[in-house]
Amino acid sequence: MMNVALPLAAFVILALLLVVRMPVGVAMLVVGIGGYVSLSGVDPVLAYMKTAAFWNYNSYSFSVIPMFLLMGQFASRSGLSAKLFDAANTFLGHRRGGVAMAAVCGCGAFGAICGSSLATAGTMARVSLPELKRYNYSNALATGALAAGGTLGILIPPSVALIVYAVAVEANIVKMFMAAFIPGLLALIGYLLTIWLYVRIVPDAGPVGPITGRDQRIKALLNTWPTLLLFMVVIGGIYVGLFDPTEAAAVGLFGAGILAWWQGGMRLAGFVDSIKATAVTTAMIFIIVLGADFMNIFLAISGFPEFIADLVTGSSLDPYVILALIILFYLVLGCMLDSLAMIFLTVPIFWPIMSGLDFGMPVSDVQIWFGIIVLVVVELGLITPPVGLNVLIIKAEALGTTLREVFVGVMPFLLSGIVRVILLVAFPALTLWLPQILA
Amino acid sequence: MATVLNRLASAFAITGGILLCLMALLVIISILGRALFLLPVPGDFEIVGMGTAIAVFLSLPYCQLQRGHVTVDMFMAHASKGTQTFFDVVSSYIFAFIALLFAWQMLFGLADMFRQGDISVIIGIPLWIIFPFGVVSFLLLLVCCIYTAYLDLRSMRQ
């Protein structure tokens, strides 16, 4: 019989450390190392530390993470976001709520070349907030749409969180990227519908914007070609099997760098700023990688994941009830915890449960399906009160807006996100169809 | 002292970033070689993995100086300045201790790898060459942790 008390105590200690604002990765290291020591003694842990960081960081599949991060930095400096927003605005701006719709579409398009929600939200806010303000959009609608739209950065591939999931469960990253595409589009459509409904109920929130002629539309649309090209090469290249993800990231980094230099006016100072910003995020993620490794070794030795999996499978609860409970757990935890840390911490415990349940499809499909559900639910955490990182980013960009206004504004989008989760759970084909026909 | 530390950590991060760009360039050369001459750069993925590892190590100290690590802020947001500082300082010292453990153990890892002559599978790069970057980066991270703790204490006293 395994000792359940120790892992449970470890989770309590982890929670306490997080409450007193210890960095997430450091807290995971503390608990992971501590738990490992208490089960195996000091010497094996010290011996493991000789090479732990080396083996965790010396990884071809992980090299894609800093590359996609740097690509996103370059893309943010390329001026592409303004062109995407302008193009969408010429088509949608004349409608009620249209400028906000254009901002969401811009986020979606930018998300297709950027793997990070925060970068997408920040970049798009800088170019679209002045316009939203100019046409007298309510603070709530303008900021809510942008905070929600920012999550498209990670929902639409490339996606750093998806890479982390794929590495954690040893899934095929390429298939995960394919699977994420339709749910990502669904998110975009859901957000647009939300704005459409919103301005029907509160017409003053989203006045009509600029009216543009056909020539202007075509011109604006043609201006977006670099984004389209970058997306076709990077994500298209992955989908058709031309590149593996690292190769695609390298090509994308290079392409985005050229665009930033050529169209965005990035010079040496901008380049240095980009790699410094990338260094900060990289280190942040890889400290969590290291902490998760120690946590997982500790938990694996304690037998906790099997224990929980046996407990759940033995409970004869309906698989969908269990999935619903897991989703609920993510929604609650997502209110407080960073999305990557959440995936690293929970997937090694939840995946053994999920793989043992019968959803009427092969385990390899469950792996993809569950990954997308996790991604979507975890991303909702970016816009849920009380923290919601995207909300904080947008608030920082939107001067004169209160945090309360942004959270109120984001609520309808949160609802559309929950509807989307239900759809994805009810219709696995939404996720599994594209990888099946492309494979 | 403070400027030296800032410059050093920045230099580490920038070196890592340039290395990352070089790795991307290597991958592109390899793709071109494969496409044009059916000749990829041999062992390209080994080099990229190792280069990334070095870049990651080099980024650690700068992130700490920039306070770039994610935290859960909501519970401490309403605590007094003194309480906040106390826990932040304790966290920094704990992180410093962990960095010390890694730096210390990676020295032994370096010695092991060097003695056993472990090399990468395809083009035989000695693995030990990564370890000095790890040791030095963790040591600088240790100093940066102590420095951020010092800054926190000083700002509270003022």
Coordinates of C-alpha atoms in Angstrom, one line a residue:
Chain A
M1 CA 0.0 0.0 0.0
M2 CA 1.5 3.3 -1.0
N3 CA 1.8 6.2 1.3
V4 CA -0.9 8.7 0.1
A5 CA -0.3 11.1 2.9
L6 CA 3.1 12.2 1.5
P7 CA 2.0 13.3 -2.0
L8 CA -1.1 15.0 -0.5
A9 CA 1.0 16.9 2.0
A10 CA 3.3 17.8 -0.9
F11 CA 0.4 19.4 -2.8
V12 CA -0.7 21.3 0.3
I13 CA 2.9 22.6 0.8
L14 CA 3.1 23.5 -2.9
A15 CA -0.2 25.4 -2.6
L16 CA 1.1 27.3 0.5
L17 CA 4.3 28.2 -1.3
L18 CA 2.4 29.6 -4.2
V19 CA 0.1 31.6 -1.9
V20 CA 3.1 33.4 -0.4
R21 CA 4.2 34.3 -4.0
M22 CA 7.1 32.0 -4.5
P23 CA 7.8 31.7 -8.2
V24 CA 5.8 28.7 -9.6
G25 CA 8.9 26.9 -11.0
V26 CA 10.8 27.4 -7.8
A27 CA 8.0 26.1 -5.6
M28 CA 7.8 23.0 -7.8
L29 CA 11.5 22.5 -7.4
V30 CA 11.3 22.8 -3.7
V31 CA 8.4 20.3 -3.3
G32 CA 9.8 18.0 -6.0
I33 CA 13.3 17.9 -4.5
G34 CA 11.9 17.7 -1.0
G35 CA 9.5 14.9 -1.8
Y36 CA 12.2 13.0 -3.7
V37 CA 14.6 13.3 -0.8
S38 CA 12.0 12.1 1.7
L39 CA 11.3 9.0 -0.4
S40 CA 14.8 8.1 -1.6
G41 CA 17.2 9.9 0.7
V42 CA 19.7 12.7 -0.1
D43 CA 22.3 10.9 -2.1
P44 CA 20.2 9.6 -5.1
V45 CA 18.7 13.1 -5.4
L46 CA 22.1 14.8 -5.4
A47 CA 23.3 12.3 -7.9
Y48 CA 20.3 12.9 -10.1
M49 CA 21.0 16.7 -10.0
K50 CA 24.4 16.1 -11.7
T51 CA 22.7 15.7 -15.0
A52 CA 19.0 16.6 -14.5
A53 CA 19.2 20.1 -15.9
F54 CA 21.4 18.9 -18.8
W55 CA 19.0 16.2 -19.9
N56 CA 16.0 18.3 -19.5
Y57 CA 17.3 21.2 -21.5
N58 CA 19.3 19.3 -24.1
S59 CA 16.3 18.4 -26.1
Y60 CA 15.5 18.9 -29.8
S61 CA 11.8 18.9 -29.2
F62 CA 12.1 21.6 -26.5
S63 CA 14.3 23.8 -28.7
V64 CA 11.1 24.7 -30.6
I65 CA 9.9 26.7 -27.5
P66 CA 12.5 29.4 -27.4
M67 CA 12.5 29.6 -31.2
F68 CA 8.7 30.1 -31.3
L69 CA 9.0 32.7 -28.5
L70 CA 11.7 34.7 -30.4
M71 CA 9.6 34.4 -33.6
G72 CA 6.7 35.9 -31.7
Q73 CA 8.9 38.8 -30.5
F74 CA 10.0 39.5 -34.0
A75 CA 6.5 39.3 -35.3
S76 CA 5.4 41.8 -32.7
R77 CA 7.9 44.2 -34.0
S78 CA 7.1 43.6 -37.7
G79 CA 4.2 46.0 -37.9
L80 CA 2.1 43.0 -39.2
S81 CA -0.4 43.4 -36.5
A82 CA -1.4 46.9 -37.7
K83 CA -1.9 45.6 -41.2
L84 CA -4.0 42.7 -40.1
F85 CA -6.2 44.9 -38.0
D86 CA -6.6 47.4 -40.8
A87 CA -7.5 44.8 -43.3
A88 CA -10.1 43.3 -41.0
N89 CA -11.4 46.7 -40.2
T90 CA -12.1 47.6 -43.8
F91 CA -14.3 44.6 -44.1
L92 CA -16.0 44.7 -40.8
G93 CA -15.7 48.2 -39.5
H94 CA -18.9 49.6 -40.9
R95 CA -21.0 47.2 -39.0
R96 CA -22.2 47.7 -35.4
G97 CA -19.4 46.3 -33.2
G98 CA -17.3 45.9 -36.3
V99 CA -14.2 47.5 -35.1
A100 CA -14.1 45.1 -32.1
M101 CA -14.7 42.2 -34.5
A102 CA -11.8 43.4 -36.6
A103 CA -9.6 43.4 -33.5
V104 CA -10.6 39.8 -32.8
C105 CA -9.9 38.8 -36.4
G106 CA -6.6 40.5 -36.2
C107 CA -5.8 38.5 -33.0
G108 CA -6.7 35.3 -34.8
A109 CA -4.6 36.1 -37.8
F110 CA -1.7 37.2 -35.6
G111 CA -2.2 34.1 -33.4
A112 CA -1.5 32.0 -36.5
I113 CA 2.1 33.2 -36.5
C114 CA 2.6 33.7 -32.8
G115 CA 2.5 31.0 -30.1
S116 CA 1.8 33.2 -27.1
S117 CA -1.4 34.7 -25.9
L118 CA 0.2 37.5 -23.9
A119 CA 2.2 38.7 -27.0
T120 CA -0.9 38.5 -29.2
A121 CA -3.0 40.4 -26.7
G122 CA -0.4 43.1 -26.1
T123 CA 0.5 43.6 -29.8
M124 CA -3.1 43.8 -31.0
A125 CA -4.1 46.1 -28.1
R126 CA -1.5 48.6 -29.1
V127 CA -2.8 48.9 -32.7
S128 CA -6.5 48.5 -32.2
L129 CA -7.3 50.3 -28.9
P130 CA -6.8 53.8 -30.4
E131 CA -9.3 53.0 -33.1
L132 CA -11.8 51.5 -30.7
K133 CA -11.5 54.6 -28.7
R134 CA -11.9 56.9 -31.7
Y135 CA -15.2 55.3 -32.6
N136 CA -16.4 55.5 -29.0
Y137 CA -16.5 51.8 -28.2
S138 CA -17.4 51.2 -24.6
N139 CA -14.3 50.3 -22.5
A140 CA -15.9 47.0 -21.5
L141 CA -16.5 45.8 -25.0
A142 CA -13.2 47.0 -26.4
T143 CA -11.0 45.6 -23.6
G144 CA -13.1 42.4 -23.2
A145 CA -12.8 41.6 -26.9
L146 CA -9.1 42.1 -26.9
A147 CA -8.4 40.1 -23.8
A148 CA -10.5 37.3 -25.2
G149 CA -9.0 37.7 -28.7
G150 CA -5.5 37.4 -27.2
T151 CA -6.2 33.8 -26.2
L152 CA -6.3 33.0 -29.9
G153 CA -2.6 33.4 -29.9
I154 CA -2.2 30.1 -28.2
L155 CA -5.4 28.4 -29.4
I156 CA -4.5 28.8 -33.0
P157 CA -1.2 26.9 -33.8
P158 CA 1.7 27.4 -33.3
S159 CA 1.2 27.1 -29.6
V160 CA 3.8 26.8 -26.8
A161 CA 1.2 25.3 -24.4
L162 CA 0.4 22.6 -26.9
I163 CA 4.1 21.7 -27.3
V164 CA 4.4 21.4 -23.6
Y165 CA 1.3 19.0 -23.5
A166 CA 2.7 17.0 -26.3
V167 CA 6.1 16.5 -24.6
A168 CA 4.4 15.7 -21.3
V169 CA 2.3 12.8 -22.7
E170 CA 4.7 11.9 -25.5
A171 CA 2.1 12.8 -28.2
N172 CA 2.9 13.7 -31.8
I173 CA 3.3 17.5 -31.8
V174 CA 2.4 17.7 -35.5
K175 CA -0.9 15.9 -34.9
M176 CA -1.6 18.2 -32.0
F177 CA -1.0 21.2 -34.1
M178 CA -3.4 19.9 -36.7
A179 CA -6.0 19.1 -34.1
A180 CA -5.9 22.6 -32.7
F181 CA -6.8 24.3 -35.9
I182 CA -10.6 23.8 -36.1
P183 CA -11.1 24.4 -32.4
G184 CA -9.1 27.6 -32.8
L185 CA -11.3 28.8 -35.7
L186 CA -14.3 27.8 -33.5
A187 CA -13.0 30.2 -30.8
L188 CA -12.7 33.0 -33.3
I189 CA -16.2 32.5 -34.6
G190 CA -17.5 32.2 -31.1
Y191 CA -15.9 35.5 -30.1
L192 CA -17.3 37.2 -33.3
L193 CA -20.8 35.9 -32.5
T194 CA -20.4 37.2 -28.9
I195 CA -19.7 40.7 -30.2
W196 CA -22.6 40.5 -32.6
L197 CA -25.0 39.5 -29.8
Y198 CA -23.4 42.0 -27.4
V199 CA -24.1 45.0 -29.6
R200 CA -27.7 43.8 -30.3
I201 CA -28.3 44.0 -26.5
V202 CA -26.1 47.1 -25.8
P203 CA -26.1 49.0 -29.1
D204 CA -24.2 52.0 -27.7
A205 CA -21.3 49.8 -26.8
G206 CA -20.1 49.3 -30.3
P207 CA -21.0 52.1 -32.8
V208 CA -20.4 51.7 -36.5
G209 CA -16.9 52.4 -37.7
P210 CA -15.3 53.5 -41.0
I211 CA -17.0 52.8 -44.3
T212 CA -14.5 51.7 -46.9
G213 CA -14.7 51.1 -50.6
R214 CA -13.8 48.0 -52.5
D215 CA -10.4 49.3 -53.7
Q216 CA -9.4 50.2 -50.2
R217 CA -10.4 46.7 -49.0
I218 CA -8.4 44.9 -51.6
K219 CA -5.4 47.1 -51.0
A220 CA -5.6 46.5 -47.2
L221 CA -6.0 42.8 -47.8
L222 CA -3.0 42.6 -50.1
N223 CA -0.9 44.3 -47.4
T224 CA -1.3 41.3 -45.2
W225 CA 0.6 39.0 -47.5
P226 CA 3.7 38.6 -45.3
T227 CA 1.5 37.2 -42.5
L228 CA -0.2 34.8 -44.9
L229 CA 3.2 33.7 -46.3
L230 CA 4.7 33.2 -42.9
F231 CA 1.7 31.2 -41.8
M232 CA 1.7 29.1 -45.0
V233 CA 5.4 28.3 -44.7
V234 CA 5.5 27.6 -41.0
I235 CA 2.2 25.9 -40.1
G236 CA 1.5 24.8 -43.7
G237 CA 5.0 23.3 -43.8
I238 CA 4.3 21.4 -40.6
Y239 CA 0.9 20.2 -41.8
V240 CA 2.1 18.8 -45.1
G241 CA 5.1 17.2 -43.5
L242 CA 7.7 19.5 -45.2
F243 CA 9.2 20.5 -41.8
D244 CA 9.3 19.1 -38.3
P245 CA 8.2 21.7 -35.7
T246 CA 11.8 22.8 -34.9
E247 CA 12.5 23.3 -38.5
A248 CA 9.3 25.3 -39.0
A249 CA 10.2 27.4 -35.9
A250 CA 13.6 28.1 -37.3
V251 CA 12.2 29.1 -40.7
G252 CA 9.5 31.2 -39.0
L253 CA 12.1 32.9 -36.7
F254 CA 14.2 33.8 -39.7
G255 CA 11.2 35.0 -41.7
A256 CA 9.7 37.1 -38.9
G257 CA 13.2 38.6 -38.2
I258 CA 13.5 39.7 -41.8
L259 CA 10.0 41.2 -41.8
A260 CA 10.7 43.0 -38.5
W261 CA 13.9 44.5 -40.0
W262 CA 12.4 45.3 -43.4
Q263 CA 8.8 46.4 -42.5
G264 CA 8.9 47.0 -38.8
G265 CA 12.1 49.1 -38.7
M266 CA 13.7 46.8 -36.1
R267 CA 17.4 47.5 -35.8
L268 CA 20.1 46.3 -33.4
A269 CA 18.5 47.8 -30.3
G270 CA 15.2 46.1 -31.2
F271 CA 16.9 42.9 -31.9
V272 CA 18.6 43.0 -28.5
D273 CA 15.4 43.8 -26.8
S274 CA 13.7 40.9 -28.6
I275 CA 16.3 38.4 -27.5
K276 CA 16.3 39.7 -23.9
A277 CA 12.5 39.4 -23.7
T278 CA 12.8 35.9 -25.1
A279 CA 15.4 35.1 -22.5
V280 CA 13.1 36.1 -19.7
T281 CA 10.2 33.9 -20.9
T282 CA 12.5 31.1 -21.8
A283 CA 14.1 31.0 -18.4
M284 CA 10.6 31.2 -16.8
I285 CA 9.4 28.2 -18.7
F286 CA 12.5 26.1 -18.3
I287 CA 12.6 26.6 -14.5
I288 CA 9.1 25.2 -14.6
V289 CA 10.3 22.4 -16.8
L290 CA 13.0 21.5 -14.3
G291 CA 10.6 21.8 -11.3
A292 CA 8.0 19.6 -13.1
D293 CA 10.7 17.0 -13.7
F294 CA 11.5 16.7 -10.0
M295 CA 7.8 16.8 -9.1
N296 CA 7.1 14.0 -11.6
I297 CA 9.9 11.8 -10.4
F298 CA 8.8 12.2 -6.8
L299 CA 5.1 11.5 -7.7
A300 CA 6.1 8.5 -9.9
I301 CA 8.1 7.0 -7.0
S302 CA 5.3 7.6 -4.6
G303 CA 2.9 5.8 -7.0
F304 CA 0.4 8.6 -6.7
P305 CA -0.7 8.8 -10.4
E306 CA -1.5 5.1 -10.5
F307 CA -3.2 5.3 -7.2
I308 CA -5.5 8.1 -8.4
A309 CA -6.0 6.4 -11.7
D310 CA -7.1 3.1 -10.0
L311 CA -9.3 5.0 -7.6
V312 CA -11.1 6.8 -10.4
T313 CA -11.4 3.8 -12.7
G314 CA -12.6 1.7 -9.8
S315 CA -15.2 4.3 -8.9
S316 CA -17.4 3.2 -11.9
L317 CA -18.3 6.8 -12.5
D318 CA -19.2 7.6 -16.0
P319 CA -16.1 8.7 -18.0
Y320 CA -17.8 11.9 -19.1
V321 CA -18.5 12.8 -15.4
I322 CA -14.9 12.3 -14.6
L323 CA -13.9 14.4 -17.6
A324 CA -16.4 17.1 -16.5
L325 CA -14.8 17.1 -13.0
I326 CA -11.3 17.4 -14.5
I327 CA -12.5 20.4 -16.6
L328 CA -14.1 22.0 -13.6
F329 CA -10.8 21.5 -11.7
Y330 CA -8.9 23.2 -14.4
L331 CA -11.4 26.1 -14.5
V332 CA -11.0 26.7 -10.8
L333 CA -7.2 26.3 -10.8
G334 CA -6.9 28.4 -13.9
C335 CA -8.2 31.4 -11.9
M336 CA -5.0 31.4 -10.0
L337 CA -2.2 29.4 -11.8
D338 CA -0.2 30.0 -14.9
S339 CA -1.3 27.9 -17.9
L340 CA 2.0 26.2 -18.6
A341 CA 2.6 25.4 -15.0
M342 CA -0.8 23.9 -14.8
I343 CA -0.2 21.7 -17.8
F344 CA 3.1 20.5 -16.4
L345 CA 1.7 19.8 -13.0
T346 CA -1.6 18.2 -13.7
V347 CA -1.2 16.3 -17.0
P348 CA 1.1 13.7 -15.6
I349 CA -1.7 12.9 -13.0
F350 CA -4.8 13.3 -15.2
W351 CA -3.5 11.7 -18.4
P352 CA -3.1 8.2 -16.7
I353 CA -6.7 8.6 -15.6
M354 CA -8.0 9.6 -19.0
S355 CA -6.1 6.9 -20.8
G356 CA -7.7 4.2 -18.6
L357 CA -11.3 5.4 -19.4
D358 CA -13.4 4.2 -22.2
F359 CA -14.6 7.0 -24.4
G360 CA -15.4 4.7 -27.3
M361 CA -12.3 5.7 -29.3
P362 CA -8.6 4.6 -29.5
V363 CA -6.3 5.9 -26.7
S364 CA -4.2 7.8 -29.3
D365 CA -7.4 9.8 -30.2
V366 CA -8.2 10.4 -26.6
Q367 CA -4.7 11.8 -26.2
I368 CA -5.2 14.4 -28.9
W369 CA -8.8 15.2 -27.9
F370 CA -7.9 15.6 -24.2
G371 CA -4.9 17.7 -25.1
I372 CA -7.1 20.2 -27.0
I373 CA -9.7 20.3 -24.2
V374 CA -6.9 21.0 -21.7
L375 CA -5.5 23.7 -23.9
V376 CA -8.9 25.4 -24.3
V377 CA -9.8 25.2 -20.6
V378 CA -6.4 26.3 -19.5
E379 CA -6.6 29.3 -21.8
L380 CA -9.9 30.3 -20.3
G381 CA -7.9 30.8 -17.1
L382 CA -6.2 33.8 -18.8
I383 CA -9.5 35.7 -18.8
T384 CA -11.1 34.5 -15.6
P385 CA -11.1 36.7 -12.5
P386 CA -9.4 37.4 -10.2
V387 CA -6.1 37.3 -12.0
G388 CA -6.5 36.6 -15.7
L389 CA -3.1 37.5 -17.2
N390 CA -4.5 38.7 -20.5
V391 CA -6.9 41.0 -18.7
L392 CA -4.0 42.5 -16.8
I393 CA -2.1 43.0 -20.1
I394 CA -5.0 44.8 -21.7
K395 CA -5.7 46.9 -18.7
A396 CA -2.1 48.1 -18.8
E397 CA -2.5 49.1 -22.4
A398 CA -5.9 50.7 -22.0
L399 CA -5.3 53.8 -20.0
G400 CA -8.3 55.0 -18.0
T401 CA -9.9 51.6 -17.8
T402 CA -10.6 49.9 -14.5
L403 CA -9.8 46.2 -13.9
R404 CA -13.5 45.7 -13.1
E405 CA -14.6 47.1 -16.5
V406 CA -12.3 44.6 -18.3
F407 CA -13.5 41.7 -16.3
V408 CA -17.2 42.7 -16.9
G409 CA -16.4 43.1 -20.6
V410 CA -14.7 39.7 -20.8
M411 CA -17.6 37.8 -19.2
P412 CA -19.7 37.2 -22.4
F413 CA -16.5 35.9 -24.1
L414 CA -15.9 33.6 -21.2
L415 CA -19.4 32.2 -21.6
S416 CA -18.7 31.6 -25.3
G417 CA -15.6 29.8 -24.3
I418 CA -17.5 27.5 -22.0
V419 CA -20.0 26.8 -24.8
R420 CA -17.0 25.9 -26.9
V421 CA -15.6 23.5 -24.3
I422 CA -19.0 21.7 -24.2
L423 CA -19.0 21.5 -28.0
L424 CA -15.5 20.1 -28.1
V425 CA -16.4 17.5 -25.5
A426 CA -19.7 16.5 -27.2
F427 CA -18.2 16.3 -30.7
P428 CA -14.7 14.9 -30.6
A429 CA -14.7 14.9 -34.4
L430 CA -14.2 18.7 -34.3
T431 CA -10.8 18.0 -32.9
L432 CA -10.0 14.6 -34.5
W433 CA -11.2 15.1 -38.1
L434 CA -8.3 17.3 -39.4
P435 CA -5.4 15.1 -38.1
Q436 CA -7.2 12.1 -39.6
I437 CA -7.5 13.5 -43.1
L438 CA -4.1 15.2 -43.1
A439 CA -2.2 12.2 -41.7
Chain B
M1 CA 28.7 46.1 -8.3
A2 CA 25.0 46.4 -9.3
T3 CA 25.9 47.5 -12.9
V4 CA 28.5 44.8 -13.2
L5 CA 25.8 42.2 -12.3
N6 CA 23.2 43.7 -14.6
R7 CA 25.7 43.8 -17.5
L8 CA 26.9 40.3 -16.9
A9 CA 23.4 38.9 -16.8
S10 CA 22.4 40.8 -19.9
A11 CA 25.5 39.6 -21.7
F12 CA 24.7 36.0 -20.8
A13 CA 21.1 36.4 -22.1
I14 CA 22.2 38.1 -25.3
T15 CA 24.8 35.5 -25.9
G16 CA 22.1 32.8 -25.4
G17 CA 19.8 34.6 -27.8
I18 CA 22.5 34.9 -30.5
L19 CA 23.3 31.3 -30.0
L20 CA 19.6 30.5 -30.5
C21 CA 19.6 32.5 -33.8
L22 CA 22.7 30.6 -34.9
M23 CA 20.9 27.3 -34.2
A24 CA 17.9 28.5 -36.3
L25 CA 20.4 29.4 -39.1
L26 CA 22.0 25.9 -38.8
V27 CA 18.6 24.3 -39.1
I28 CA 17.8 26.4 -42.2
I29 CA 21.2 25.5 -43.8
S30 CA 20.4 21.9 -43.0
I31 CA 16.9 22.2 -44.7
L32 CA 18.5 23.8 -47.8
G33 CA 21.2 21.2 -47.9
R34 CA 18.6 18.5 -47.7
A35 CA 16.4 20.1 -50.4
L36 CA 19.1 21.1 -52.8
F37 CA 21.8 18.5 -52.4
L38 CA 20.1 15.7 -50.4
L39 CA 22.7 16.5 -47.8
P40 CA 21.5 17.8 -44.4
V41 CA 24.0 19.0 -41.9
P42 CA 25.1 15.8 -40.1
G43 CA 23.8 15.6 -36.5
D44 CA 22.0 18.9 -36.9
F45 CA 19.4 18.0 -34.2
E46 CA 22.2 17.1 -31.8
I47 CA 23.8 20.5 -32.2
V48 CA 20.5 22.3 -32.0
G49 CA 19.6 20.4 -28.8
M50 CA 22.9 21.2 -27.2
G51 CA 22.9 24.8 -28.4
T52 CA 19.4 25.3 -26.9
A53 CA 20.5 23.8 -23.6
I54 CA 23.3 26.4 -23.4
A55 CA 21.0 29.2 -24.4
V56 CA 18.5 28.2 -21.7
F57 CA 21.2 28.1 -19.1
L58 CA 22.5 31.5 -20.1
S59 CA 19.0 33.0 -19.8
L60 CA 18.5 32.0 -16.2
P61 CA 20.3 34.8 -14.3
Y62 CA 18.8 37.6 -16.4
C63 CA 15.2 36.3 -15.8
Q64 CA 15.8 36.5 -12.1
L65 CA 17.1 40.1 -12.3
Q66 CA 14.1 41.1 -14.4
R67 CA 11.8 39.2 -11.9
G68 CA 10.4 37.3 -14.9
H69 CA 9.2 34.2 -13.0
V70 CA 5.5 33.7 -12.9
T71 CA 4.0 33.9 -9.4
V72 CA 0.5 33.7 -8.0
D73 CA -0.1 37.3 -6.9
M74 CA -3.7 37.4 -5.8
F75 CA -3.2 36.2 -2.2
M76 CA -0.3 38.5 -1.3
A77 CA -1.8 41.5 -3.1
H78 CA -3.5 42.7 0.1
A79 CA -0.7 41.7 2.5
S80 CA 1.4 44.4 4.2
K81 CA 4.6 45.5 2.5
G82 CA 6.6 43.9 5.3
T83 CA 4.9 40.5 4.9
Q84 CA 5.4 40.7 1.1
T85 CA 9.0 41.5 1.4
F86 CA 9.6 38.8 4.0
F87 CA 8.2 36.0 1.7
D88 CA 9.8 37.4 -1.4
V89 CA 13.2 37.5 0.3
V90 CA 12.8 34.0 1.7
S91 CA 11.8 32.8 -1.8
S92 CA 14.9 34.4 -3.3
Y93 CA 17.1 32.8 -0.8
I94 CA 15.6 29.4 -1.3
F95 CA 16.0 29.8 -5.1
A96 CA 19.6 30.8 -4.4
F97 CA 20.2 27.6 -2.4
I98 CA 18.7 25.5 -5.2
A99 CA 20.9 27.2 -7.7
L100 CA 23.9 26.5 -5.5
L101 CA 22.9 22.8 -5.4
F102 CA 22.6 22.6 -9.1
A103 CA 25.9 24.4 -9.7
W104 CA 27.7 22.2 -7.2
Q105 CA 26.2 18.9 -8.6
M106 CA 26.7 19.9 -12.2
L107 CA 30.4 20.2 -11.4
F108 CA 30.4 16.5 -10.5
G109 CA 28.3 15.9 -13.6
L110 CA 31.0 17.6 -15.6
A111 CA 33.7 15.4 -14.0
D112 CA 31.7 12.3 -14.7
M113 CA 31.0 13.1 -18.3
F114 CA 34.6 14.1 -18.9
R115 CA 36.0 10.9 -17.3
Q116 CA 33.6 8.6 -19.0
G117 CA 34.1 10.4 -22.3
D118 CA 30.3 10.5 -23.1
I119 CA 29.8 11.8 -26.6
S120 CA 26.7 12.6 -28.7
V121 CA 25.5 9.6 -30.8
I122 CA 25.9 10.8 -34.4
I123 CA 28.8 13.3 -34.7
G124 CA 30.5 12.6 -31.4
I125 CA 30.4 16.0 -29.6
P126 CA 31.7 15.5 -26.1
L127 CA 28.7 16.1 -23.8
W128 CA 30.8 17.7 -21.0
I129 CA 31.2 20.9 -22.9
I130 CA 27.6 21.9 -22.0
F131 CA 28.2 21.6 -18.3
P132 CA 30.5 24.6 -17.7
F133 CA 27.7 26.8 -19.1
G134 CA 25.3 25.2 -16.6
V135 CA 27.7 25.6 -13.6
V136 CA 28.6 29.2 -14.4
S137 CA 24.9 30.2 -15.1
F138 CA 23.7 28.6 -11.9
L139 CA 26.4 30.4 -10.0
L140 CA 25.4 33.8 -11.5
L141 CA 21.8 32.9 -10.9
L142 CA 22.7 32.4 -7.2
V143 CA 24.3 35.9 -7.1
C144 CA 21.3 37.4 -8.8
C145 CA 18.9 35.8 -6.3
I146 CA 20.9 37.2 -3.4
Y147 CA 20.9 40.6 -5.2
T148 CA 17.2 40.7 -5.7
A149 CA 16.6 39.8 -2.1
Y150 CA 18.9 42.7 -1.1
L151 CA 17.0 45.1 -3.4
D152 CA 13.7 44.0 -1.8
L153 CA 15.1 44.5 1.7
R154 CA 16.5 47.9 0.8
S155 CA 13.3 49.1 -0.8
M156 CA 11.3 48.2 2.3
R157 CA 13.7 50.1 4.6
Q158 CA 13.2 53.2 2.6

